[in-house]
Coordinates of C-alpha atoms and ligand atoms in Angstrom, one line a residue:
X27 CA 20.3 36.4 29.1
X28 CA 23.2 36.8 32.0
X29 CA 24.4 34.3 34.0
X30 CA 22.7 31.9 31.7
X31 CA 24.6 29.5 29.7
X32 CA 23.6 30.5 26.1
X33 CA 21.6 28.1 24.2
X34 CA 21.9 25.4 22.1
X35 CA 21.2 26.8 18.6
X36 CA 18.3 25.2 17.2
X37 CA 18.8 22.3 15.0
X38 CA 19.1 23.6 11.1
X39 CA 18.5 21.6 8.3
X40 CA 21.7 20.8 7.5
X41 CA 22.1 19.1 11.0
X42 CA 23.3 15.5 10.2
X43 CA 21.3 13.0 11.1
X44 CA 21.8 10.8 14.6
X45 CA 24.5 8.2 14.3
X46 CA 22.4 5.3 15.0
X47 CA 20.2 5.7 11.8
X48 CA 19.7 7.3 8.7
X49 CA 17.0 8.9 6.8
X50 CA 15.2 7.6 3.9
X51 CA 16.9 9.6 1.3
X52 CA 21.1 8.9 2.5
X53 CA 19.4 4.7 2.8
X54 CA 18.2 5.6 -0.8
X55 CA 21.2 7.7 -2.1
X56 CA 23.5 4.8 -0.6
X57 CA 21.9 2.2 -2.9
X58 CA 22.2 4.1 -6.3
X59 CA 26.2 4.4 -4.7
X60 CA 26.4 0.7 -4.3
X61 CA 24.8 0.1 -8.0
X62 CA 27.5 2.3 -9.4
X63 CA 25.3 5.0 -10.2
X64 CA 27.9 8.4 -10.4
X65 CA 25.6 10.7 -12.3
X66 CA 21.6 11.8 -11.7
X67 CA 19.2 14.3 -13.6
X68 CA 17.0 16.2 -12.1
X69 CA 14.9 19.3 -10.5
X70 CA 14.9 19.9 -6.9
X71 CA 12.0 20.6 -5.1
X72 CA 10.5 21.2 -1.4
X73 CA 10.0 17.7 -1.3
X74 CA 12.9 15.7 -2.4
X75 CA 15.8 17.9 -0.4
X76 CA 16.8 15.4 1.6
X77 CA 17.9 13.0 -1.6
X78 CA 19.5 16.4 -2.6
X79 CA 21.7 16.5 0.4
X80 CA 23.0 13.0 0.3
X81 CA 24.1 12.8 -3.3
X82 CA 27.5 14.5 -3.8
X83 CA 29.1 12.8 0.1
X84 CA 28.2 9.6 -2.2
X85 CA 30.2 10.1 -5.0
X86 CA 27.1 11.0 -7.5
X87 CA 27.1 14.0 -9.8
X88 CA 24.1 15.8 -10.5
X89 CA 23.0 17.7 -13.6
X90 CA 20.1 20.1 -13.4
X91 CA 18.4 20.6 -17.0
X92 CA 16.0 23.3 -17.0
X93 CA 12.5 20.9 -16.8
X94 CA 11.9 17.6 -16.2
X95 CA 11.4 16.4 -19.5
X96 CA 14.7 17.0 -20.4
X97 CA 16.1 15.7 -17.3
X98 CA 14.5 12.4 -18.8
X99 CA 15.6 12.4 -22.3
X100 CA 19.1 13.2 -20.8
X101 CA 19.1 10.2 -18.6
X102 CA 17.8 8.1 -21.1
X103 CA 20.6 9.4 -23.7
X104 CA 23.1 8.7 -20.6
X105 CA 21.9 5.3 -20.1
X106 CA 22.2 4.9 -24.6
X107 CA 25.8 6.0 -24.9
X108 CA 27.2 4.7 -21.4
X109 CA 25.4 1.4 -21.2
X110 CA 24.5 1.8 -17.4
X111 CA 20.7 2.6 -16.2
X112 CA 20.3 6.2 -16.0
X113 CA 19.1 7.7 -12.6
X114 CA 16.6 10.8 -12.8
X115 CA 15.3 12.1 -9.3
X116 CA 12.1 14.3 -9.5
X117 CA 9.5 15.7 -7.0
X118 CA 6.6 15.2 -6.6
X119 CA 3.4 15.4 -8.9
X120 CA 3.5 17.6 -12.1
X121 CA 7.4 17.2 -11.6
X122 CA 6.6 13.3 -11.8
X123 CA 4.3 13.8 -14.7
X124 CA 6.6 16.4 -16.3
X125 CA 8.8 13.2 -16.7
X126 CA 6.5 11.0 -17.8
X127 CA 6.5 11.6 -21.5
X128 CA 10.6 10.6 -21.4
X129 CA 9.4 7.5 -19.6
X130 CA 7.1 6.3 -22.0
X131 CA 10.0 7.1 -24.8
X132 CA 12.5 4.9 -22.3
X133 CA 9.7 2.1 -22.5
X134 CA 9.3 1.7 -26.0
X135 CA 13.3 2.1 -27.0
X136 CA 14.0 -0.9 -24.3
X137 CA 16.0 2.3 -21.9
X138 CA 17.1 0.9 -18.5
X139 CA 15.9 4.3 -16.5
X140 CA 15.3 5.0 -13.0
X141 CA 13.2 7.3 -12.0
X142 CA 12.9 8.0 -8.2
X143 CA 10.4 10.9 -6.9
X144 CA 8.9 11.5 -3.6
X145 CA 5.5 11.0 -2.7
X146 CA 2.6 11.7 -0.4
X147 CA 3.0 10.7 3.3
X148 CA 2.6 7.1 4.6
X149 CA -0.5 7.3 5.8
X150 CA -2.0 9.8 3.0
X151 CA -5.6 8.6 2.0
X152 CA -5.1 9.2 -1.6
X153 CA -7.6 11.7 -1.8
X154 CA -7.6 15.7 -1.9
X155 CA -6.3 16.9 2.1
X156 CA -4.7 19.9 -0.2
X157 CA -1.1 18.6 0.5
X158 CA 1.5 20.6 -1.7
X159 CA 1.8 18.7 -5.8
X160 CA -1.1 16.4 -4.1
X161 CA -2.4 13.7 -7.0
X162 CA -4.0 10.6 -6.6
X163 CA -2.0 8.3 -7.8
X164 CA 1.6 8.8 -8.9
X165 CA 2.5 5.0 -9.2
X166 CA -1.4 4.5 -11.3
X167 CA 0.5 7.5 -13.5
X168 CA 3.7 5.8 -13.5
X169 CA 2.4 2.1 -14.4
X170 CA 0.6 3.6 -17.2
X171 CA 4.5 4.5 -19.4
X172 CA 6.8 2.3 -17.0
X173 CA 7.7 -1.4 -16.6
X174 CA 7.0 -0.8 -12.9
X175 CA 6.3 1.8 -10.4
X176 CA 6.7 0.8 -6.8
X177 CA 5.8 2.7 -3.7
X178 CA 7.7 1.8 -0.7
X179 CA 6.4 1.2 2.7
X180 CA 9.5 1.2 4.8
X181 CA 13.2 2.4 4.9
X182 CA 14.7 -1.2 4.2
X183 CA 12.0 -1.5 1.2
X184 CA 13.7 1.4 -0.4
X185 CA 17.0 -0.6 -0.8
X186 CA 14.6 -3.6 -2.0
X187 CA 13.3 -1.8 -4.5
X188 CA 16.6 -0.8 -6.0
X189 CA 18.3 -3.7 -5.9
X190 CA 14.6 -5.0 -7.8
X191 CA 15.2 -2.0 -10.3
X192 CA 18.9 -3.2 -11.6
X193 CA 18.4 -6.8 -11.5
X194 CA 15.3 -5.9 -13.9
X195 CA 18.1 -3.9 -15.7
X196 CA 20.3 -6.5 -15.9
X197 CA 18.0 -9.7 -16.3
X198 CA 15.2 -8.6 -18.5
X199 CA 14.2 -5.6 -21.7
X200 CA 15.8 -3.2 -20.3
X201 CA 12.5 -0.9 -19.1
X202 CA 12.2 2.2 -17.3
X203 CA 11.0 1.5 -13.4
X204 CA 9.8 4.1 -11.1
X205 CA 10.2 4.5 -7.4
X206 CA 8.8 6.4 -5.2
X207 CA 9.4 7.0 -1.6
X208 CA 6.8 8.9 1.1
X209 CA 7.8 12.1 1.5
X210 CA 7.9 11.6 5.6
X211 CA 9.7 8.1 4.6
X212 CA 12.7 10.3 3.2
X213 CA 13.1 12.1 6.6
X214 CA 12.4 9.6 8.7
X215 CA 15.6 8.2 10.3
X216 CA 15.8 5.0 11.2
X217 CA 18.2 2.3 12.1
X218 CA 20.2 1.6 8.5
X219 CA 20.4 -2.4 7.3
X220 CA 22.6 -3.7 5.0
X221 CA 22.9 -2.0 1.4
X222 CA 21.5 -4.7 -0.8
X223 CA 23.1 -4.7 -4.4
X224 CA 21.5 -6.5 -7.5
X225 CA 22.6 -10.4 -7.4
X226 CA 24.9 -10.8 -10.3
X227 CA 22.6 -11.9 -12.5
X228 CA 22.9 -13.1 -16.2
X229 CA 20.1 -12.8 -18.8
X230 CA 18.3 -16.2 -19.7
X231 CA 20.1 -18.2 -22.4
X232 CA 18.3 -19.8 -25.1
X233 CA 16.8 -23.2 -25.7
X234 CA 19.5 -25.5 -26.8
X235 CA 17.0 -27.2 -28.9
X236 CA 16.0 -24.5 -30.6
X237 CA 19.2 -22.7 -30.9
X238 CA 20.0 -26.2 -32.8
X239 CA 17.2 -25.7 -35.1
X240 CA 17.9 -22.3 -36.0
X241 CA 22.1 -23.0 -37.1
X242 CA 20.8 -26.0 -39.2
X243 CA 18.6 -23.7 -40.6
X244 CA 20.9 -20.6 -41.1
X245 CA 23.2 -22.9 -42.8
X246 CA 21.1 -24.3 -45.3
X247 CA 19.7 -21.1 -46.5
X248 CA 20.2 -19.9 -49.7
X249 CA 18.5 -16.4 -49.2
X250 CA 19.1 -15.6 -45.8
X251 CA 18.5 -12.2 -44.4
X252 CA 19.1 -10.8 -41.1
X253 CA 17.2 -8.0 -39.4
X254 CA 19.0 -5.9 -36.5
X255 CA 16.8 -4.0 -33.3
X256 CA 18.3 -1.9 -30.3
X257 CA 18.6 -5.1 -28.6
X258 CA 21.3 -6.7 -30.6
X259 CA 23.7 -3.6 -29.7
X260 CA 25.3 -5.6 -27.3
X261 CA 26.3 -8.4 -29.8
X262 CA 27.8 -5.7 -32.7
X263 CA 30.6 -7.7 -33.7
X264 CA 29.2 -11.3 -33.4
X265 CA 26.2 -10.1 -35.8
X266 CA 28.6 -8.7 -38.3
X267 CA 30.2 -12.0 -38.1
X268 CA 27.1 -14.2 -38.7
X269 CA 26.7 -11.7 -41.6
X270 CA 29.7 -12.5 -43.3
X271 CA 29.9 -15.8 -43.1
X272 CA 26.2 -16.4 -44.0
X273 CA 26.4 -13.8 -46.9
X274 CA 23.4 -12.4 -45.5
X275 CA 22.2 -8.6 -46.1
X276 CA 21.8 -6.7 -42.8
X277 CA 18.7 -4.7 -42.1
X278 CA 18.6 -2.3 -39.1
X279 CA 15.4 -0.9 -37.1
X280 CA 16.3 2.9 -36.4
X281 CA 17.3 1.8 -32.8
X282 CA 19.2 -1.0 -34.6
X283 CA 21.0 1.9 -36.7
X284 CA 25.2 1.5 -36.9
X285 CA 25.0 -2.0 -35.8
X286 CA 27.0 -3.1 -38.4
X287 CA 28.7 -0.4 -40.4
X288 CA 26.1 1.4 -42.6
X289 CA 28.6 1.4 -45.1
X290 CA 29.5 -2.4 -45.3
X291 CA 28.5 -3.9 -49.0
X292 CA 26.1 -6.0 -46.7
X293 CA 24.1 -3.1 -45.0
X294 CA 20.7 -2.3 -46.5
X295 CA 21.3 0.7 -43.7
X296 CA 17.5 1.6 -41.6
X297 CA 15.1 0.7 -44.4
X298 CA 12.4 -1.3 -43.4
X299 CA 10.0 1.2 -44.5
X300 CA 11.2 1.1 -48.3
X301 CA 8.9 -1.0 -50.3
X302 CA 11.8 -2.5 -52.0
X303 CA 13.3 -3.8 -48.8
X304 CA 10.2 -4.9 -47.5
X305 CA 10.0 -7.1 -50.7
X306 CA 13.2 -8.3 -50.5
X307 CA 12.5 -9.6 -46.9
X308 CA 9.1 -11.8 -48.1
X309 CA 11.6 -13.3 -50.5
X310 CA 14.2 -14.6 -48.1
X311 CA 14.1 -18.2 -47.1
X312 CA 15.3 -17.7 -43.5
X313 CA 15.3 -14.3 -41.9
X314 CA 16.9 -14.2 -38.5
X315 CA 16.0 -11.2 -36.5
X316 CA 17.3 -10.3 -33.7
X317 CA 16.3 -7.6 -30.8
X318 CA 13.8 -6.1 -32.4
X319 CA 9.9 -5.9 -32.9
X320 CA 9.5 -5.9 -36.2
X321 CA 6.5 -3.1 -35.9
X322 CA 4.7 -0.3 -37.4
X323 CA 6.9 2.7 -36.1
X324 CA 9.6 1.0 -38.9
X325 CA 8.1 -0.8 -40.8
X326 CA 5.5 2.3 -41.6
X327 CA 3.5 -0.1 -43.7
X328 CA 2.4 -3.7 -42.4
X329 CA 4.5 -6.2 -43.5
X330 CA 3.5 -8.6 -45.7
X331 CA 4.0 -12.2 -45.0
X332 CA 7.2 -13.5 -44.5
X333 CA 7.6 -16.5 -47.2
X334 CA 10.6 -18.3 -45.2
X335 CA 11.3 -19.3 -41.7
X336 CA 12.1 -16.2 -39.5
X337 CA 14.2 -16.7 -36.0
X338 CA 13.1 -14.7 -33.7
X339 CA 16.6 -13.8 -31.0
X340 CA 15.0 -11.8 -28.3
X341 CA 15.4 -11.4 -24.8
X342 CA 11.7 -10.4 -24.1
X343 CA 9.6 -13.7 -24.7
X344 CA 6.5 -11.6 -25.5
X345 CA 8.1 -10.3 -28.9
X346 CA 8.2 -14.6 -30.2
X347 CA 4.3 -13.6 -30.9
X348 CA 3.9 -10.1 -30.9
X349 CA 4.1 -8.8 -34.8
X350 CA 5.0 -11.9 -37.1
X351 CA 5.0 -14.7 -34.8
X352 CA 8.7 -16.7 -34.6
X353 CA 8.9 -20.4 -36.1
X354 CA 12.2 -20.6 -33.9
X355 CA 12.1 -18.9 -31.2
X356 CA 14.8 -18.4 -29.3
X357 CA 14.6 -16.1 -26.3
X358 CA 17.6 -15.0 -24.3
X359 CA 20.7 -12.6 -24.5
X360 CA 21.4 -11.6 -28.0
X361 CA 25.3 -11.4 -27.8
X362 CA 25.2 -15.4 -25.9
X363 CA 22.6 -16.2 -29.0
X364 CA 24.6 -15.2 -31.4
X365 CA 27.8 -16.9 -30.5
X366 CA 26.2 -20.1 -29.8
X367 CA 24.8 -19.6 -33.3
X368 CA 28.4 -18.7 -34.9
X369 CA 29.8 -21.7 -32.9
X370 CA 27.2 -23.7 -34.4
X371 CA 27.8 -22.9 -37.7
X372 CA 31.7 -22.6 -37.6
X373 CA 32.2 -26.1 -38.3
X374 CA 30.8 -25.7 -41.4
X375 CA 32.4 -22.6 -42.6
X376 CA 33.2 -23.5 -46.5
X377 CA 36.4 -21.1 -46.5
X378 CA 38.4 -18.3 -44.6
X379 CA 38.6 -16.5 -47.7
X380 CA 37.1 -12.5 -47.5
X381 CA 33.2 -12.5 -47.8
X382 CA 34.1 -9.9 -50.4
X383 CA 35.2 -12.8 -52.4
X384 CA 32.6 -15.4 -50.9
X385 CA 29.5 -13.2 -51.7
X386 CA 30.3 -10.6 -54.5
X387 CA 26.8 -11.8 -55.8
X388 CA 24.8 -10.7 -52.9
X389 CA 26.9 -7.3 -52.2
X390 CA 25.8 -6.2 -55.6
X391 CA 22.6 -6.9 -55.2
X392 CA 22.2 -5.1 -52.1
X393 CA 24.0 -2.2 -54.1
X394 CA 21.1 -2.6 -56.4
X395 CA 18.3 -2.6 -53.4
X396 CA 19.9 0.4 -51.9
X397 CA 19.6 2.3 -55.7
X398 CA 16.2 0.9 -55.7
X399 CA 15.2 2.2 -52.2
X400 CA 16.3 5.6 -52.6
X401 CA 14.6 5.6 -55.6
X402 CA 11.3 5.4 -53.8
X403 CA 12.0 8.3 -51.9
X404 CA 13.5 10.9 -53.7
X405 CA 10.7 13.2 -53.6
X406 CA 10.7 13.5 -50.2
X407 CA 14.3 13.7 -48.9
X408 CA 16.3 15.1 -52.2
X409 CA 16.3 18.8 -50.3
X410 CA 18.3 17.3 -46.8
X411 CA 20.8 15.1 -49.1
X412 CA 23.5 18.0 -49.7
X413 CA 23.1 19.0 -45.8
X414 CA 22.9 15.4 -44.9
X415 CA 26.5 14.8 -46.8
X416 CA 28.0 18.3 -45.2
X417 CA 27.1 16.8 -41.4
X418 CA 28.8 13.5 -42.9
X419 CA 31.8 15.1 -44.0
X420 CA 32.7 16.9 -40.7
X421 CA 31.5 14.1 -38.0
X422 CA 34.3 11.5 -36.5
X423 CA 32.8 8.2 -37.1
X424 CA 32.5 8.0 -33.1
X425 CA 30.3 11.0 -32.9
X426 CA 27.2 10.9 -31.7
X427 CA 24.1 12.0 -33.3
X428 CA 20.7 12.9 -31.3
X429 CA 17.6 13.2 -33.6
X430 CA 14.0 14.1 -32.7
X431 CA 10.6 13.4 -34.8
X432 CA 11.3 15.3 -37.8
X433 CA 11.6 15.3 -41.6
X434 CA 14.8 15.8 -41.2
X435 CA 15.6 12.7 -39.0
X436 CA 13.4 10.3 -40.2
X437 CA 13.2 11.0 -44.0
X438 CA 16.7 12.5 -43.9
X439 CA 19.6 11.3 -41.2
X440 CA 18.0 8.1 -40.5
X441 CA 17.9 6.2 -44.1
X442 CA 21.3 8.3 -45.6
X443 CA 23.4 9.3 -42.7
X444 CA 25.1 6.4 -42.7
X445 CA 26.8 5.2 -39.2
X446 CA 29.8 3.3 -37.7
X447 CA 29.5 0.5 -34.8
X448 CA 31.4 3.4 -32.9
X449 CA 29.4 5.8 -33.5
X450 CA 25.5 6.0 -32.1
X451 CA 22.4 7.7 -33.4
X452 CA 19.8 8.4 -30.6
X453 CA 16.5 8.3 -32.2
X454 CA 13.1 8.8 -30.4
X455 CA 11.2 5.7 -31.9
X456 CA 8.2 4.3 -31.0
X457 CA 6.9 6.2 -28.8
X458 CA 7.4 9.1 -30.9
X459 CA 8.4 12.1 -29.0
X460 CA 9.1 15.6 -29.4
X461 CA 11.9 17.6 -27.6
X462 CA 14.1 14.6 -27.4
X463 CA 17.2 15.7 -29.6
X464 CA 18.8 19.0 -27.3
X465 CA 18.5 17.1 -23.8
X466 CA 19.7 13.8 -25.2
X467 CA 22.6 15.7 -26.6
X468 CA 23.7 16.9 -23.2
X469 CA 23.1 13.7 -21.5
X470 CA 25.1 11.7 -24.2
X471 CA 28.2 14.6 -23.7
X472 CA 27.3 13.6 -19.7
X473 CA 28.2 10.0 -20.7
X474 CA 31.0 10.6 -22.6
X475 CA 32.0 14.1 -22.6
X476 CA 35.4 13.8 -25.3
X477 CA 33.0 12.4 -28.0
X478 CA 31.8 14.5 -29.9
X479 CA 28.0 15.2 -30.2
X480 CA 25.6 16.8 -32.8
X481 CA 21.8 17.6 -32.0
X482 CA 19.7 17.1 -35.2
X483 CA 15.9 18.5 -34.9
X484 CA 12.8 20.4 -36.2
X485 CA 11.9 23.9 -35.3
X486 CA 9.0 22.5 -34.2
X487 CA 10.5 19.7 -31.7
X488 CA 13.3 21.9 -30.7
X489 CA 11.1 24.3 -29.0
X490 CA 9.7 21.8 -27.0
X491 CA 12.9 21.5 -24.8
X492 CA 14.6 24.8 -26.0
X493 CA 14.9 26.0 -22.9
X494 CA 17.8 23.2 -22.2
X495 CA 20.0 25.6 -24.4
X496 CA 20.7 27.3 -21.3
X497 CA 21.7 23.9 -19.4
X498 CA 24.2 23.7 -22.5
X499 CA 25.4 27.0 -22.0
X500 CA 25.8 26.4 -18.1
X501 CA 27.9 23.3 -18.8
X502 CA 29.6 25.1 -21.3
X503 CA 29.0 22.0 -23.8
X504 CA 30.4 22.1 -27.3
X505 CA 27.0 21.4 -29.0
X506 CA 26.1 22.0 -32.6
X507 CA 22.2 22.2 -32.3
X508 CA 21.3 21.4 -36.1
X509 CA 17.7 22.7 -37.1
X510 CA 16.1 22.3 -39.8
X511 CA 13.7 25.8 -39.8
X512 CA 10.6 24.6 -41.9
X513 CA 7.8 27.2 -39.8
X514 CA 6.4 24.8 -37.9
X515 CA 5.2 21.0 -38.7
X516 CA 6.2 19.9 -41.6
X517 CA 5.0 16.4 -41.4
X518 CA 1.8 17.5 -39.9
X519 CA 1.2 19.7 -42.8
X520 CA 2.2 17.3 -45.6
X521 CA 0.0 15.0 -44.2
X522 CA -3.1 17.3 -43.4
X523 CA -2.3 18.0 -47.3
X524 CA -2.3 14.7 -48.6
X525 CA -5.9 14.0 -46.2
X526 CA -7.0 16.9 -48.4
X527 CA -7.5 18.9 -45.5
X528 CA -6.8 22.7 -44.9
X529 CA -3.4 23.0 -43.1
X530 CA -4.8 24.0 -39.1
X531 CA -2.3 24.8 -36.5
X532 CA 0.7 24.0 -38.6
X533 CA 2.2 26.7 -39.5
X534 CA 4.2 29.2 -37.0
X535 CA 5.2 32.3 -37.5
X536 CA 9.2 32.8 -37.7
X537 CA 11.5 32.6 -34.7
X538 CA 15.1 33.4 -35.3
X539 CA 16.0 30.7 -33.7
X540 CA 20.0 31.9 -33.8
X541 CA 18.9 35.3 -32.0
X542 CA 17.2 32.6 -29.3
X543 CA 20.6 30.7 -29.2
X544 CA 22.3 33.6 -28.3
X545 CA 20.0 35.3 -25.8
X546 CA 20.8 32.0 -23.7
X547 CA 24.4 33.1 -23.9
X548 CA 24.9 30.6 -26.8
X549 CA 25.6 30.9 -30.4
X550 CA 23.9 31.3 -33.2
X551 CA 24.3 31.2 -37.3
X552 CA 22.1 30.5 -40.5
X553 CA 23.4 28.0 -42.4
X554 CA 22.2 28.9 -46.1
X555 CA 24.2 26.6 -48.3
X556 CA 25.8 23.0 -47.1
X557 CA 29.2 24.1 -47.3
X558 CA 28.3 26.5 -44.8
X559 CA 26.0 24.3 -42.6
X560 CA 29.6 22.4 -42.8
X561 CA 31.6 25.2 -41.8
X562 CA 29.1 26.1 -38.6
X563 CA 29.6 22.7 -37.7
X564 CA 32.9 22.3 -37.7
X565 CA 33.3 25.5 -35.6
X566 CA 30.8 24.6 -33.3
X567 CA 32.6 21.5 -32.3
X568 CA 35.4 23.6 -31.3
X569 CA 33.5 26.1 -29.2
X570 CA 32.7 26.1 -26.0
X571 CA 28.5 26.4 -25.5
X572 CA 26.0 25.1 -27.6
X573 CA 25.6 26.7 -31.1
X574 CA 22.6 27.0 -33.0
X575 CA 22.9 26.1 -36.8
X576 CA 19.3 26.8 -38.8
X577 CA 19.1 25.6 -42.2
X578 CA 16.4 28.0 -43.1
X579 CA 12.7 27.5 -44.3
X580 CA 13.3 28.1 -47.8
X581 CA 16.2 25.5 -48.3
X582 CA 14.7 22.6 -46.5
X583 CA 11.4 22.2 -48.1
Ligands
LIG617 C1 5.3 15.5 -27.7 C2 4.0 15.3 -29.0 N1 3.2 15.8 -29.7 C3 3.1 15.8 -31.0 C4 3.4 15.4 -31.8 C5 3.0 14.9 -33.5 N2 3.5 15.7 -34.3 C6 5.0 14.2 -34.9 S1 5.7 15.5 -36.1 C7 5.1 17.0 -36.0 C8 6.3 18.0 -36.6 C9 7.1 17.9 -35.4 O1 7.8 19.9 -36.3 P1 8.8 19.7 -36.4 O2 10.2 19.6 -35.0 O3 9.1 21.3 -36.5 O4 9.7 18.6 -38.1 P2 9.0 18.9 -38.9 O5 7.9 18.1 -39.0 O6 8.8 20.0 -39.2 O7 10.2 18.2 -40.0 C10 4.2 17.0 -35.1 C11 3.8 17.9 -33.9 C12 4.5 14.2 -31.6 N3 5.4 13.2 -32.2 N4 4.9 14.2 -30.0
LIG618 MG1 9.4 21.8 -38.8

């Protein structure tokens, strides 16, 4: 109005909070940055905008897959490849439930995954009030799949919850944590306290008496064997040295794949599912099992009673009695445990000669056992082998392969595609989810953009998260996605057939998956032979954007 000063423009949602305080959202982002978080995965929504507003200011990059499930698998693979916790941000209700399958997968594979979500307001009555995305209890839902689901009730507690999560990741068996911040706390401005950080704690070290007993048992073993799970990954060099010094063959779980080079003459690869290897294990006089559950998802069938002494090394005390009970329990960090065992056995090391010369009989026995193992499963995997050899011929040793709950993976790549310690094979083991491979490949690329990454999937599993092709297109990721297309749920079809059931809900009408990839803006080809697969793979690794390569039905089953 004339004569009147211009009114102040109304405060917009972009206004900075008052200097003397911070919003809960900013407190959270500062706490994440203080713990070295530089990358988050997620999808924004009405209730988490205050988190999104502060990410870039505090140096946290953000990658947005097309579904929260994809964000969870991407964050999981980011953690597995980078060795740093993966961080995912969802909004309330359905978004959080969408990521729950990824949280369950991270729990069973011991992956440090932090999921942050808003929650219903502080004074929510926990009954239906008609709020957007309302649900009765997010924390109760997430407690079913995460190690911890922590609803904070004050701005100060946000920092405590983040420090708690990172302390758990550093000191315990790494498993997912969910932090829920009431949505009104995210936007409320409160005086900012100091940023808390997790103390520089280390995991526990095994008991010295138990270490001495284990070293003694291993030193005097005539037929030692080593089983490595994902928990041994931080101790790869120590595992190899111990195996060579003891002349002990090494078998791994799917999660431990490649900790010792699978072409090493002492390696039995991933083969606990093999009858011959299980029998071999029962015949060892001492078995050292490191960071492994020795559980059904790797054994497929119950493990017969072990004949000798079982030494179990694990950060999780529960592993000492879950599964085969430990005769000698070593509860602590794998690397320190193995270093202690090496130090204790060094004094008695017979000679400096290479293991090849010292243990030729063991190498011959391992080669024979591998052959026996392979002959057991030839009917299931023979058609896959030339295609796996083609993949192996193209990939450099440091490549990351991401995997799915598909026959090409568990009958194919897991037992038959050798991985070296500088490479990685990321498989959704115990929880056995579907749709992991593609989003996990995106997360692996985020962790290490220069490293070649290949996703390996069945046609069924691919379509649980196929929309992440759009994410790979947007990020221009050179990403081969190799799909063994057998027209549906091959494994379940086979299970129904072996029960004598009529196949139900397992056959899918054909989908032109390469055309679907092109529709997303990526590339798509059919590989009608192993040679065609190798060529397509080579080109895909050099082409920006994803390339979906199908090995078609009539060839892959
Ligand atoms: C989330 C989820 N839903 C269902 C299953 C059950 N399931 C296990 S394997 C499988 C078939 C997957 O089909 P595909 O990816 O094409 O692999 P294939 O068995 O044909 O090799 C199904 C449905 C599962 N493991 N996870
Ligand atoms: Mg299939």
